[in-house]
Amino acid sequence: MKYKQLSIPLMLISLPGIFLWVLLPIYIRELGYSTFQYSLTVSILSFTQIILKLVLGRVSDRYSRHRIILCALICYTAAYFIYAAANTLSILVSAIVVHGAAGILLTMALIGLISDSNQKLGQQMGAFDSKQQLGRLAGVGICYLVLSSFEFVQGWSVLFLICGAGSLLACIYTLKSPEIRPKEMTNHKKEKTRLSISQRKIWCFNVSISVVSAMSGVIFIPYMQKVYGASIELITIVFLVPMLIFPLVSSKLGRVGDQRGYRKTILMAMAVCSMGALGLAFSPSLLLFAIICTVRDLFSSIQAYALDGVFIKGTLQAHVGDAFGKFSISNNLGGMAGAALGGYLFDSFGPNVPYIVFAVMMLLLLPLGLYLIPPGKEQNRQERQVSSFL
């Protein structure tokens, strides 16, 4: 499989990428569970992914990209069929865990492909994301057609049967495609991956960012339902503009950190996201909420690409999967704590409190970012590989 031949599989497995997280809290409520129980479900996912990443990161460095991608597609297929049959919270959690494993494997493979090709990480991750966004956009259309024809709970099952079939087609397509050229073997392949002091600082900073982000992200759908009384159709409209924009601009968003310097980009994006959260907390209308949300999502993506880039900078190709797996554990640790905290603040103190806390915490984290994130722009690959062993 060539580098560009990933487009079709990425689009097929991404069909539920938007409507899943829109419909999941609604579906959980339909099954009789609370917002706090939903937030605990997200925390459970984060905990299991910590364990999975410790294992799957090393696995992704030992096998070809083609095999890892194929394994990811199989996991996506299994997860979607489990979603289709899920009628209790425990089955939903099982589907979410398998889905999470699929995402881990796919991300490791894509990071490895970018590292192998010596391309800018942020820009290339944005290019891959744009393909996935196209699939998510198609998925929203399918979601609308299905839910307009079936009752919600039955429509959920039909939706994921369709997504499972699409993911199965992606598996067949990938299986029949030529294998991606194996990575170049190195003498460092069997060495244990050790994070540098700089990478450990970035890891710690990312934990803090992830706590704050998860705290506000987990209440996004419940907030629109409670404050604005938004229906599924209105919630879909809120996502419409980002869905149309992101496939066009994702690679450009990733390029910002590559060109302007990662630390400057991260701190700038944090400041904008903080102001955006205050706007969300006090937005008088759903329309203004949707506009502010779109802007904040753009800068949140810029921040995420830059953080990935500044961490991976200096990592050997043979250790990329394991190193990035350890880095993304910080996302799960933060997500596990932040999701539970966000659900608790939402239920106990009011729907806008998590957004207010998000805004304050982002500003408080700016000085920490100045200290923990190293300055300077991207080095070339040869300099990075030498410096990682000094």
mmCIF file of C-alpha atoms in Angstrom:
data_model
loop_
_atom_site.group_PDB
_atom_site.id
_atom_site.type_symbol
_atom_site.label_atom_id
_atom_site.label_comp_id
_atom_site.label_asym_id
_atom_site.label_seq_id
_atom_site.Cartn_x
_atom_site.Cartn_y
_atom_site.Cartn_z
ATOM 1 C CA MET A 1 0.000 0.000 0.000
ATOM 2 C CA LYS A 2 1.391 3.370 -1.013
ATOM 3 C CA TYR A 3 1.295 6.489 1.143
ATOM 4 C CA LYS A 4 -1.709 8.020 -0.699
ATOM 5 C CA GLN A 5 -3.628 4.749 -0.859
ATOM 6 C CA LEU A 6 -4.658 5.230 2.766
ATOM 7 C CA SER A 7 -7.265 7.808 1.720
ATOM 8 C CA ILE A 8 -10.125 5.371 1.064
ATOM 9 C CA PRO A 9 -9.622 3.246 4.233
ATOM 10 C CA LEU A 10 -9.301 6.373 6.377
ATOM 11 C CA MET A 11 -12.562 7.781 5.027
ATOM 12 C CA LEU A 12 -14.445 4.493 5.463
ATOM 13 C CA ILE A 13 -13.438 3.933 9.083
ATOM 14 C CA SER A 14 -14.154 7.572 9.943
ATOM 15 C CA LEU A 15 -17.874 7.514 9.087
ATOM 16 C CA PRO A 16 -19.027 7.663 12.747
ATOM 17 C CA GLY A 17 -16.219 10.017 13.784
ATOM 18 C CA ILE A 18 -18.557 12.943 14.464
ATOM 19 C CA PHE A 19 -22.016 11.562 15.101
ATOM 20 C CA LEU A 20 -20.734 8.884 17.521
ATOM 21 C CA TRP A 21 -19.652 11.450 20.098
ATOM 22 C CA VAL A 22 -22.765 13.533 19.447
ATOM 23 C CA LEU A 23 -25.143 10.604 19.831
ATOM 24 C CA LEU A 24 -23.293 8.656 22.553
ATOM 25 C CA PRO A 25 -24.313 10.828 25.553
ATOM 26 C CA ILE A 26 -27.860 10.990 24.169
ATOM 27 C CA TYR A 27 -27.930 7.211 23.684
ATOM 28 C CA ILE A 28 -26.596 6.641 27.203
ATOM 29 C CA ARG A 29 -29.346 8.874 28.551
ATOM 30 C CA GLU A 30 -31.916 6.909 26.531
ATOM 31 C CA LEU A 31 -30.635 3.772 28.256
ATOM 32 C CA GLY A 32 -31.345 5.424 31.626
ATOM 33 C CA TYR A 33 -27.889 6.599 32.714
ATOM 34 C CA SER A 34 -26.791 10.054 33.973
ATOM 35 C CA THR A 35 -24.268 12.617 32.663
ATOM 36 C CA PHE A 36 -21.911 11.685 35.502
ATOM 37 C CA GLN A 37 -22.080 8.008 34.518
ATOM 38 C CA TYR A 38 -21.286 9.044 30.946
ATOM 39 C CA SER A 39 -18.253 10.989 32.184
ATOM 40 C CA LEU A 40 -17.114 7.919 34.143
ATOM 41 C CA THR A 41 -17.361 5.922 30.917
ATOM 42 C CA VAL A 42 -14.936 8.374 29.297
ATOM 43 C CA SER A 43 -12.626 8.026 32.308
ATOM 44 C CA ILE A 44 -12.691 4.223 32.001
ATOM 45 C CA LEU A 45 -11.707 4.544 28.348
ATOM 46 C CA SER A 46 -8.762 6.752 29.299
ATOM 47 C CA PHE A 47 -7.596 4.252 31.935
ATOM 48 C CA THR A 48 -7.714 1.275 29.569
ATOM 49 C CA GLN A 49 -5.899 3.216 26.856
ATOM 50 C CA ILE A 50 -3.018 3.864 29.247
ATOM 51 C CA ILE A 51 -2.474 0.104 29.506
ATOM 52 C CA LEU A 52 -3.019 -0.479 25.797
ATOM 53 C CA LYS A 53 -0.540 2.193 24.737
ATOM 54 C CA LEU A 54 2.238 0.719 26.852
ATOM 55 C CA VAL A 55 1.852 -2.505 24.863
ATOM 56 C CA LEU A 56 0.742 -1.331 21.430
ATOM 57 C CA GLY A 57 3.409 1.360 21.124
ATOM 58 C CA ARG A 58 6.199 -1.224 21.229
ATOM 59 C CA VAL A 59 4.250 -3.577 18.955
ATOM 60 C CA SER A 60 3.906 -0.850 16.323
ATOM 61 C CA ASP A 61 7.709 -0.528 16.138
ATOM 62 C CA ARG A 62 8.242 -4.259 15.545
ATOM 63 C CA TYR A 63 5.904 -4.908 12.636
ATOM 64 C CA SER A 64 5.337 -3.324 9.241
ATOM 65 C CA ARG A 65 3.040 -0.315 8.910
ATOM 66 C CA HIS A 66 0.794 -2.377 6.631
ATOM 67 C CA ARG A 67 0.161 -5.002 9.302
ATOM 68 C CA ILE A 68 -0.477 -2.434 12.024
ATOM 69 C CA ILE A 69 -2.940 -0.535 9.820
ATOM 70 C CA LEU A 70 -4.732 -3.769 8.901
ATOM 71 C CA CYS A 71 -4.988 -4.724 12.561
ATOM 72 C CA ALA A 72 -6.399 -1.262 13.336
ATOM 73 C CA LEU A 73 -9.050 -1.651 10.637
ATOM 74 C CA ILE A 74 -10.087 -5.043 12.029
ATOM 75 C CA CYS A 75 -10.499 -3.478 15.472
ATOM 76 C CA TYR A 76 -12.583 -0.650 14.002
ATOM 77 C CA THR A 77 -14.847 -3.209 12.323
ATOM 78 C CA ALA A 78 -15.301 -5.184 15.541
ATOM 79 C CA ALA A 79 -16.003 -2.025 17.543
ATOM 80 C CA TYR A 80 -18.708 -0.798 15.165
ATOM 81 C CA PHE A 81 -20.549 -4.120 15.212
ATOM 82 C CA ILE A 82 -20.366 -4.161 19.028
ATOM 83 C CA TYR A 83 -21.806 -0.622 19.101
ATOM 84 C CA ALA A 84 -24.663 -1.855 16.919
ATOM 85 C CA ALA A 85 -25.533 -4.558 19.463
ATOM 86 C CA ALA A 86 -24.924 -2.469 22.612
ATOM 87 C CA ASN A 87 -28.004 -2.153 24.819
ATOM 88 C CA THR A 88 -26.270 -1.805 28.203
ATOM 89 C CA LEU A 89 -23.508 0.439 29.500
ATOM 90 C CA SER A 90 -21.119 -2.504 29.938
ATOM 91 C CA ILE A 91 -21.401 -3.474 26.262
ATOM 92 C CA LEU A 92 -20.916 0.167 25.265
ATOM 93 C CA VAL A 93 -17.762 0.312 27.371
ATOM 94 C CA SER A 94 -16.474 -2.829 25.600
ATOM 95 C CA ALA A 95 -17.091 -1.214 22.215
ATOM 96 C CA ILE A 96 -15.384 1.993 23.325
ATOM 97 C CA VAL A 97 -12.322 0.063 24.529
ATOM 98 C CA VAL A 98 -11.970 -1.831 21.226
ATOM 99 C CA HIS A 99 -12.540 1.428 19.351
ATOM 100 C CA GLY A 100 -9.822 3.038 21.440
ATOM 101 C CA ALA A 101 -7.371 0.244 20.642
ATOM 102 C CA ALA A 102 -8.097 0.731 16.942
ATOM 103 C CA GLY A 103 -7.379 4.437 17.208
ATOM 104 C CA ILE A 104 -4.105 3.798 19.037
ATOM 105 C CA LEU A 105 -2.872 1.364 16.389
ATOM 106 C CA LEU A 106 -3.865 3.659 13.543
ATOM 107 C CA THR A 107 -2.217 6.697 15.118
ATOM 108 C CA MET A 108 1.021 4.794 15.773
ATOM 109 C CA ALA A 109 1.100 3.605 12.165
ATOM 110 C CA LEU A 110 0.458 7.086 10.765
ATOM 111 C CA ILE A 111 3.102 8.662 13.012
ATOM 112 C CA GLY A 112 5.525 5.977 11.861
ATOM 113 C CA LEU A 113 4.712 6.591 8.186
ATOM 114 C CA ILE A 114 5.362 10.304 8.605
ATOM 115 C CA SER A 115 8.616 9.627 10.420
ATOM 116 C CA ASP A 116 9.706 7.192 7.695
ATOM 117 C CA SER A 117 8.973 9.760 4.981
ATOM 118 C CA ASN A 118 10.960 12.557 6.712
ATOM 119 C CA GLN A 119 7.988 14.946 6.412
ATOM 120 C CA LYS A 120 6.846 17.698 8.794
ATOM 121 C CA LEU A 121 4.792 15.936 11.450
ATOM 122 C CA GLY A 122 2.157 18.604 12.030
ATOM 123 C CA GLN A 123 1.476 19.225 8.363
ATOM 124 C CA GLN A 124 1.287 15.524 7.467
ATOM 125 C CA MET A 125 -0.921 14.664 10.444
ATOM 126 C CA GLY A 126 -3.209 17.447 9.282
ATOM 127 C CA ALA A 127 -3.277 15.921 5.795
ATOM 128 C CA PHE A 128 -4.296 12.534 7.203
ATOM 129 C CA ASP A 129 -6.907 14.215 9.394
ATOM 130 C CA SER A 130 -8.406 15.944 6.366
ATOM 131 C CA LYS A 131 -9.113 12.540 4.805
ATOM 132 C CA GLN A 132 -10.773 11.399 8.004
ATOM 133 C CA GLN A 133 -12.833 14.583 8.140
ATOM 134 C CA LEU A 134 -14.210 13.821 4.683
ATOM 135 C CA GLY A 135 -15.334 10.423 5.939
ATOM 136 C CA ARG A 136 -16.908 12.009 9.013
ATOM 137 C CA LEU A 137 -18.778 14.459 6.822
ATOM 138 C CA ALA A 138 -20.196 11.590 4.749
ATOM 139 C CA GLY A 139 -21.095 9.831 7.994
ATOM 140 C CA VAL A 140 -23.206 12.775 9.120
ATOM 141 C CA GLY A 141 -25.215 12.517 5.905
ATOM 142 C CA ILE A 142 -25.767 8.806 6.529
ATOM 143 C CA CYS A 143 -26.733 9.590 10.131
ATOM 144 C CA TYR A 144 -29.358 12.092 9.000
ATOM 145 C CA LEU A 145 -30.890 9.644 6.525
ATOM 146 C CA VAL A 146 -31.014 6.792 9.044
ATOM 147 C CA LEU A 147 -32.375 8.767 11.999
ATOM 148 C CA SER A 148 -35.030 10.353 9.821
ATOM 149 C CA SER A 149 -36.255 6.854 8.943
ATOM 150 C CA PHE A 150 -35.913 4.995 12.260
ATOM 151 C CA GLU A 151 -36.661 5.576 15.929
ATOM 152 C CA PHE A 152 -33.505 6.712 17.768
ATOM 153 C CA VAL A 153 -32.468 3.487 19.533
ATOM 154 C CA GLN A 154 -33.160 1.356 16.462
ATOM 155 C CA GLY A 155 -31.460 3.949 14.265
ATOM 156 C CA TRP A 156 -28.338 3.680 16.436
ATOM 157 C CA SER A 157 -28.058 -0.023 15.593
ATOM 158 C CA VAL A 158 -28.675 0.533 11.882
ATOM 159 C CA LEU A 159 -26.062 3.307 11.787
ATOM 160 C CA PHE A 160 -23.330 1.130 13.237
ATOM 161 C CA LEU A 161 -24.201 -1.833 11.069
ATOM 162 C CA ILE A 162 -23.572 0.477 8.099
ATOM 163 C CA CYS A 163 -20.315 1.732 9.659
ATOM 164 C CA GLY A 164 -19.206 -1.826 10.368
ATOM 165 C CA ALA A 165 -19.834 -2.774 6.754
ATOM 166 C CA GLY A 166 -17.840 0.248 5.576
ATOM 167 C CA SER A 167 -14.953 -0.632 7.868
ATOM 168 C CA LEU A 168 -15.041 -4.216 6.602
ATOM 169 C CA LEU A 169 -14.687 -2.897 3.051
ATOM 170 C CA ALA A 170 -11.670 -0.866 4.246
ATOM 171 C CA CYS A 171 -10.116 -4.093 5.592
ATOM 172 C CA ILE A 172 -10.614 -5.881 2.258
ATOM 173 C CA TYR A 173 -9.225 -2.901 0.319
ATOM 174 C CA THR A 174 -6.142 -2.756 2.548
ATOM 175 C CA LEU A 175 -5.614 -6.507 2.465
ATOM 176 C CA LYS A 176 -5.538 -6.471 -1.353
ATOM 177 C CA SER A 177 -3.285 -3.413 -1.568
ATOM 178 C CA PRO A 178 0.507 -3.749 -1.954
ATOM 179 C CA GLU A 179 2.270 -3.739 1.371
ATOM 180 C CA ILE A 180 3.853 -0.507 2.570
ATOM 181 C CA ARG A 181 7.620 -0.622 2.195
ATOM 182 C CA PRO A 182 9.062 -1.903 5.476
ATOM 183 C CA LYS A 183 10.892 0.540 7.678
ATOM 184 C CA GLU A 184 14.626 0.708 7.421
ATOM 185 C CA MET A 185 16.190 -1.595 9.979
ATOM 186 C CA THR A 186 18.440 0.136 12.493
ATOM 187 C CA ASN A 187 20.805 -0.936 15.266
ATOM 188 C CA HIS A 188 18.598 0.949 17.717
ATOM 189 C CA LYS A 189 15.472 -1.127 17.081
ATOM 190 C CA LYS A 190 16.013 -3.411 20.084
ATOM 191 C CA GLU A 191 17.069 -0.659 22.470
ATOM 192 C CA LYS A 192 14.646 0.476 25.146
ATOM 193 C CA THR A 193 12.982 3.782 24.328
ATOM 194 C CA ARG A 194 14.014 6.483 26.779
ATOM 195 C CA LEU A 195 12.400 9.884 26.844
ATOM 196 C CA SER A 196 14.752 12.840 27.017
ATOM 197 C CA ILE A 197 14.478 15.445 29.783
ATOM 198 C CA SER A 198 12.812 17.810 27.320
ATOM 199 C CA GLN A 199 10.282 15.149 26.320
ATOM 200 C CA ARG A 200 9.480 14.414 29.959
ATOM 201 C CA LYS A 201 8.737 18.089 30.549
ATOM 202 C CA ILE A 202 6.443 18.176 27.520
ATOM 203 C CA TRP A 203 4.771 14.988 28.783
ATOM 204 C CA CYS A 204 4.018 16.598 32.150
ATOM 205 C CA PHE A 205 2.706 19.746 30.492
ATOM 206 C CA ASN A 206 0.432 17.723 28.240
ATOM 207 C CA VAL A 207 -1.115 15.987 31.260
ATOM 208 C CA SER A 208 -2.191 19.383 32.597
ATOM 209 C CA ILE A 209 -3.564 20.479 29.225
ATOM 210 C CA SER A 210 -5.466 17.207 28.839
ATOM 211 C CA VAL A 211 -7.141 17.515 32.249
ATOM 212 C CA VAL A 212 -8.451 20.961 31.387
ATOM 213 C CA SER A 213 -9.513 20.008 27.855
ATOM 214 C CA ALA A 214 -11.349 16.844 28.920
ATOM 215 C CA MET A 215 -13.145 18.720 31.684
ATOM 216 C CA SER A 216 -14.873 20.959 29.148
ATOM 217 C CA GLY A 217 -15.061 18.494 26.261
ATOM 218 C CA VAL A 218 -17.085 15.856 28.110
ATOM 219 C CA ILE A 219 -19.975 18.262 28.787
ATOM 220 C CA PHE A 220 -20.158 19.705 25.272
ATOM 221 C CA ILE A 221 -23.289 17.847 24.129
ATOM 222 C CA PRO A 222 -25.056 17.858 27.541
ATOM 223 C CA TYR A 223 -24.413 21.623 27.739
ATOM 224 C CA MET A 224 -26.224 22.340 24.472
ATOM 225 C CA GLN A 225 -29.112 20.143 25.530
ATOM 226 C CA LYS A 226 -29.503 21.687 28.977
ATOM 227 C CA VAL A 227 -28.828 25.364 28.244
ATOM 228 C CA TYR A 228 -30.378 25.699 24.788
ATOM 229 C CA GLY A 229 -32.706 22.681 24.742
ATOM 230 C CA ALA A 230 -31.009 21.665 21.476
ATOM 231 C CA SER A 231 -32.379 18.722 19.528
ATOM 232 C CA ILE A 232 -30.220 16.237 17.632
ATOM 233 C CA GLU A 233 -30.844 18.235 14.435
ATOM 234 C CA LEU A 234 -29.654 21.501 16.023
ATOM 235 C CA ILE A 235 -26.608 19.798 17.538
ATOM 236 C CA THR A 236 -25.746 18.500 14.072
ATOM 237 C CA ILE A 237 -25.958 22.044 12.689
ATOM 238 C CA VAL A 238 -23.453 23.202 15.323
ATOM 239 C CA PHE A 239 -20.984 20.706 13.848
ATOM 240 C CA LEU A 240 -21.782 21.622 10.244
ATOM 241 C CA VAL A 241 -19.305 24.487 9.766
ATOM 242 C CA PRO A 242 -16.320 22.653 11.343
ATOM 243 C CA MET A 243 -17.156 19.584 9.260
ATOM 244 C CA LEU A 244 -16.947 21.649 6.088
ATOM 245 C CA ILE A 245 -13.849 23.608 7.112
ATOM 246 C CA PHE A 246 -11.531 20.998 8.620
ATOM 247 C CA PRO A 247 -11.000 18.821 5.500
ATOM 248 C CA LEU A 248 -9.760 21.950 3.722
ATOM 249 C CA VAL A 249 -7.552 23.434 6.433
ATOM 250 C CA SER A 250 -6.233 20.537 8.560
ATOM 251 C CA SER A 251 -2.834 20.347 6.842
ATOM 252 C CA LYS A 252 -2.511 24.138 7.084
ATOM 253 C CA LEU A 253 -3.311 24.028 10.803
ATOM 254 C CA GLY A 254 -0.540 21.476 11.334
ATOM 255 C CA ARG A 255 1.855 23.611 9.324
ATOM 256 C CA VAL A 256 1.537 26.565 11.736
ATOM 257 C CA GLY A 257 3.668 24.947 14.442
ATOM 258 C CA ASP A 258 6.135 23.522 11.901
ATOM 259 C CA GLN A 259 6.796 26.981 10.457
ATOM 260 C CA ARG A 260 6.350 29.425 13.347
ATOM 261 C CA GLY A 261 7.850 27.418 16.187
ATOM 262 C CA TYR A 262 6.060 24.984 18.437
ATOM 263 C CA ARG A 263 6.237 26.826 21.759
ATOM 264 C CA LYS A 264 4.973 30.121 20.367
ATOM 265 C CA THR A 265 2.153 28.317 18.563
ATOM 266 C CA ILE A 266 1.083 26.323 21.613
ATOM 267 C CA LEU A 267 0.962 29.324 23.943
ATOM 268 C CA MET A 268 -0.889 31.463 21.418
ATOM 269 C CA ALA A 269 -3.477 28.719 20.843
ATOM 270 C CA MET A 270 -3.952 28.254 24.603
ATOM 271 C CA ALA A 271 -4.712 31.948 25.077
ATOM 272 C CA VAL A 272 -7.279 31.926 22.265
ATOM 273 C CA CYS A 273 -8.911 28.740 23.601
ATOM 274 C CA SER A 274 -9.205 30.340 27.035
ATOM 275 C CA MET A 275 -11.058 33.343 25.643
ATOM 276 C CA GLY A 276 -13.188 31.024 23.527
ATOM 277 C CA ALA A 277 -14.235 29.015 26.596
ATOM 278 C CA LEU A 278 -15.484 32.169 28.306
ATOM 279 C CA GLY A 279 -17.440 32.963 25.168
ATOM 280 C CA LEU A 280 -19.034 29.504 25.271
ATOM 281 C CA ALA A 281 -19.919 29.842 28.955
ATOM 282 C CA PHE A 282 -21.788 33.135 28.471
ATOM 283 C CA SER A 283 -23.048 32.793 24.901
ATOM 284 C CA PRO A 284 -26.673 34.029 24.748
ATOM 285 C CA SER A 285 -27.608 31.959 21.692
ATOM 286 C CA LEU A 286 -26.819 28.625 20.109
ATOM 287 C CA LEU A 287 -25.710 30.373 16.896
ATOM 288 C CA LEU A 288 -23.032 32.383 18.681
ATOM 289 C CA PHE A 289 -22.070 29.265 20.624
ATOM 290 C CA ALA A 290 -21.530 27.414 17.320
ATOM 291 C CA ILE A 291 -19.355 30.220 15.877
ATOM 292 C CA ILE A 292 -17.168 30.467 18.975
ATOM 293 C CA CYS A 293 -16.921 26.679 19.142
ATOM 294 C CA THR A 294 -15.654 26.538 15.557
ATOM 295 C CA VAL A 295 -12.914 29.099 16.219
ATOM 296 C CA ARG A 296 -11.881 27.375 19.437
ATOM 297 C CA ASP A 297 -11.736 23.995 17.697
ATOM 298 C CA LEU A 298 -9.413 25.429 15.030
ATOM 299 C CA PHE A 299 -6.966 26.736 17.624
ATOM 300 C CA SER A 300 -7.283 23.586 19.726
ATOM 301 C CA SER A 301 -6.216 21.566 16.673
ATOM 302 C CA ILE A 302 -3.267 23.898 16.070
ATOM 303 C CA GLN A 303 -2.220 23.384 19.687
ATOM 304 C CA ALA A 304 -2.533 19.591 19.467
ATOM 305 C CA TYR A 305 -0.486 19.323 16.252
ATOM 306 C CA ALA A 306 2.219 21.562 17.727
ATOM 307 C CA LEU A 307 2.424 19.525 20.938
ATOM 308 C CA ASP A 308 2.775 16.312 18.924
ATOM 309 C CA GLY A 309 5.458 17.904 16.782
ATOM 310 C CA VAL A 310 7.564 19.300 19.607
ATOM 311 C CA PHE A 311 7.492 15.941 21.396
ATOM 312 C CA ILE A 312 8.371 13.747 18.404
ATOM 313 C CA LYS A 313 11.205 16.104 17.377
ATOM 314 C CA GLY A 314 14.442 14.227 18.023
ATOM 315 C CA THR A 315 12.956 10.706 18.158
ATOM 316 C CA LEU A 316 14.531 7.919 16.114
ATOM 317 C CA GLN A 317 12.349 6.207 13.509
ATOM 318 C CA ALA A 318 12.800 2.823 15.180
ATOM 319 C CA HIS A 319 11.325 4.186 18.414
ATOM 320 C CA VAL A 320 8.618 6.496 17.120
ATOM 321 C CA GLY A 321 5.672 4.220 17.945
ATOM 322 C CA ASP A 322 6.811 3.469 21.487
ATOM 323 C CA ALA A 323 7.752 7.101 22.205
ATOM 324 C CA PHE A 324 4.482 8.482 20.873
ATOM 325 C CA GLY A 325 2.577 5.798 22.778
ATOM 326 C CA LYS A 326 4.175 6.982 26.007
ATOM 327 C CA PHE A 327 3.409 10.579 25.113
ATOM 328 C CA SER A 328 -0.247 9.899 24.370
ATOM 329 C CA ILE A 329 -0.600 8.216 27.764
ATOM 330 C CA SER A 330 -0.469 11.760 29.139
ATOM 331 C CA ASN A 331 -3.633 12.491 27.146
ATOM 332 C CA ASN A 332 -5.377 9.554 28.795
ATOM 333 C CA LEU A 333 -4.241 10.402 32.322
ATOM 334 C CA GLY A 334 -5.511 13.929 31.856
ATOM 335 C CA GLY A 335 -8.671 12.737 30.139
ATOM 336 C CA MET A 336 -9.434 10.269 32.909
ATOM 337 C CA ALA A 337 -9.270 12.922 35.623
ATOM 338 C CA GLY A 338 -10.704 15.757 33.544
ATOM 339 C CA ALA A 339 -13.762 13.870 32.293
ATOM 340 C CA ALA A 340 -14.853 12.862 35.791
ATOM 341 C CA LEU A 341 -14.205 16.397 37.093
ATOM 342 C CA GLY A 342 -16.131 17.991 34.234
ATOM 343 C CA GLY A 343 -19.153 15.739 34.776
ATOM 344 C CA TYR A 344 -19.089 16.461 38.508
ATOM 345 C CA LEU A 345 -18.888 20.249 38.044
ATOM 346 C CA PHE A 346 -21.675 20.116 35.452
ATOM 347 C CA ASP A 347 -24.094 18.201 37.684
ATOM 348 C CA SER A 348 -23.179 19.882 40.987
ATOM 349 C CA PHE A 349 -22.443 23.541 40.221
ATOM 350 C CA GLY A 350 -24.028 24.355 36.878
ATOM 351 C CA PRO A 351 -23.489 23.751 33.161
ATOM 352 C CA ASN A 352 -21.233 26.757 32.486
ATOM 353 C CA VAL A 353 -18.831 26.127 35.399
ATOM 354 C CA PRO A 354 -16.555 23.662 33.504
ATOM 355 C CA TYR A 355 -16.051 26.255 30.740
ATOM 356 C CA ILE A 356 -15.203 28.980 33.246
ATOM 357 C CA VAL A 357 -12.723 26.696 35.022
ATOM 358 C CA PHE A 358 -11.249 25.769 31.614
ATOM 359 C CA ALA A 359 -10.658 29.457 30.779
ATOM 360 C CA VAL A 360 -8.979 30.213 34.105
ATOM 361 C CA MET A 361 -6.807 27.092 34.098
ATOM 362 C CA MET A 362 -5.593 27.673 30.538
ATOM 363 C CA LEU A 363 -4.348 31.131 31.492
ATOM 364 C CA LEU A 364 -2.675 29.772 34.631
ATOM 365 C CA LEU A 365 -0.886 27.128 32.545
ATOM 366 C CA LEU A 366 0.728 29.679 30.202
ATOM 367 C CA PRO A 367 3.729 30.388 32.517
ATOM 368 C CA LEU A 368 4.195 26.635 32.965
ATOM 369 C CA GLY A 369 4.306 26.265 29.194
ATOM 370 C CA LEU A 370 7.040 28.891 28.947
ATOM 371 C CA TYR A 371 9.142 26.814 31.322
ATOM 372 C CA LEU A 372 8.431 23.272 30.114
ATOM 373 C CA ILE A 373 8.212 23.658 26.312
ATOM 374 C CA PRO A 374 11.631 24.123 24.664
ATOM 375 C CA PRO A 375 12.038 27.102 22.320
ATOM 376 C CA GLY A 376 13.203 26.941 18.715
ATOM 377 C CA LYS A 377 11.871 25.661 15.412
ATOM 378 C CA GLU A 378 12.128 22.274 13.776
ATOM 379 C CA GLN A 379 15.602 20.834 13.281
ATOM 380 C CA ASN A 380 16.452 18.646 10.349
ATOM 381 C CA ARG A 381 16.287 14.901 10.875
ATOM 382 C CA GLN A 382 20.018 14.299 10.960
ATOM 383 C CA GLU A 383 20.530 16.874 13.726
ATOM 384 C CA ARG A 384 17.655 15.430 15.709
ATOM 385 C CA GLN A 385 18.933 11.870 15.530
ATOM 386 C CA VAL A 386 22.422 12.876 16.647
ATOM 387 C CA SER A 387 21.168 15.091 19.489
ATOM 388 C CA SER A 388 18.954 12.306 20.868
ATOM 389 C CA PHE A 389 22.070 10.274 21.778
ATOM 390 C CA LEU A 390 24.208 13.078 23.174
#
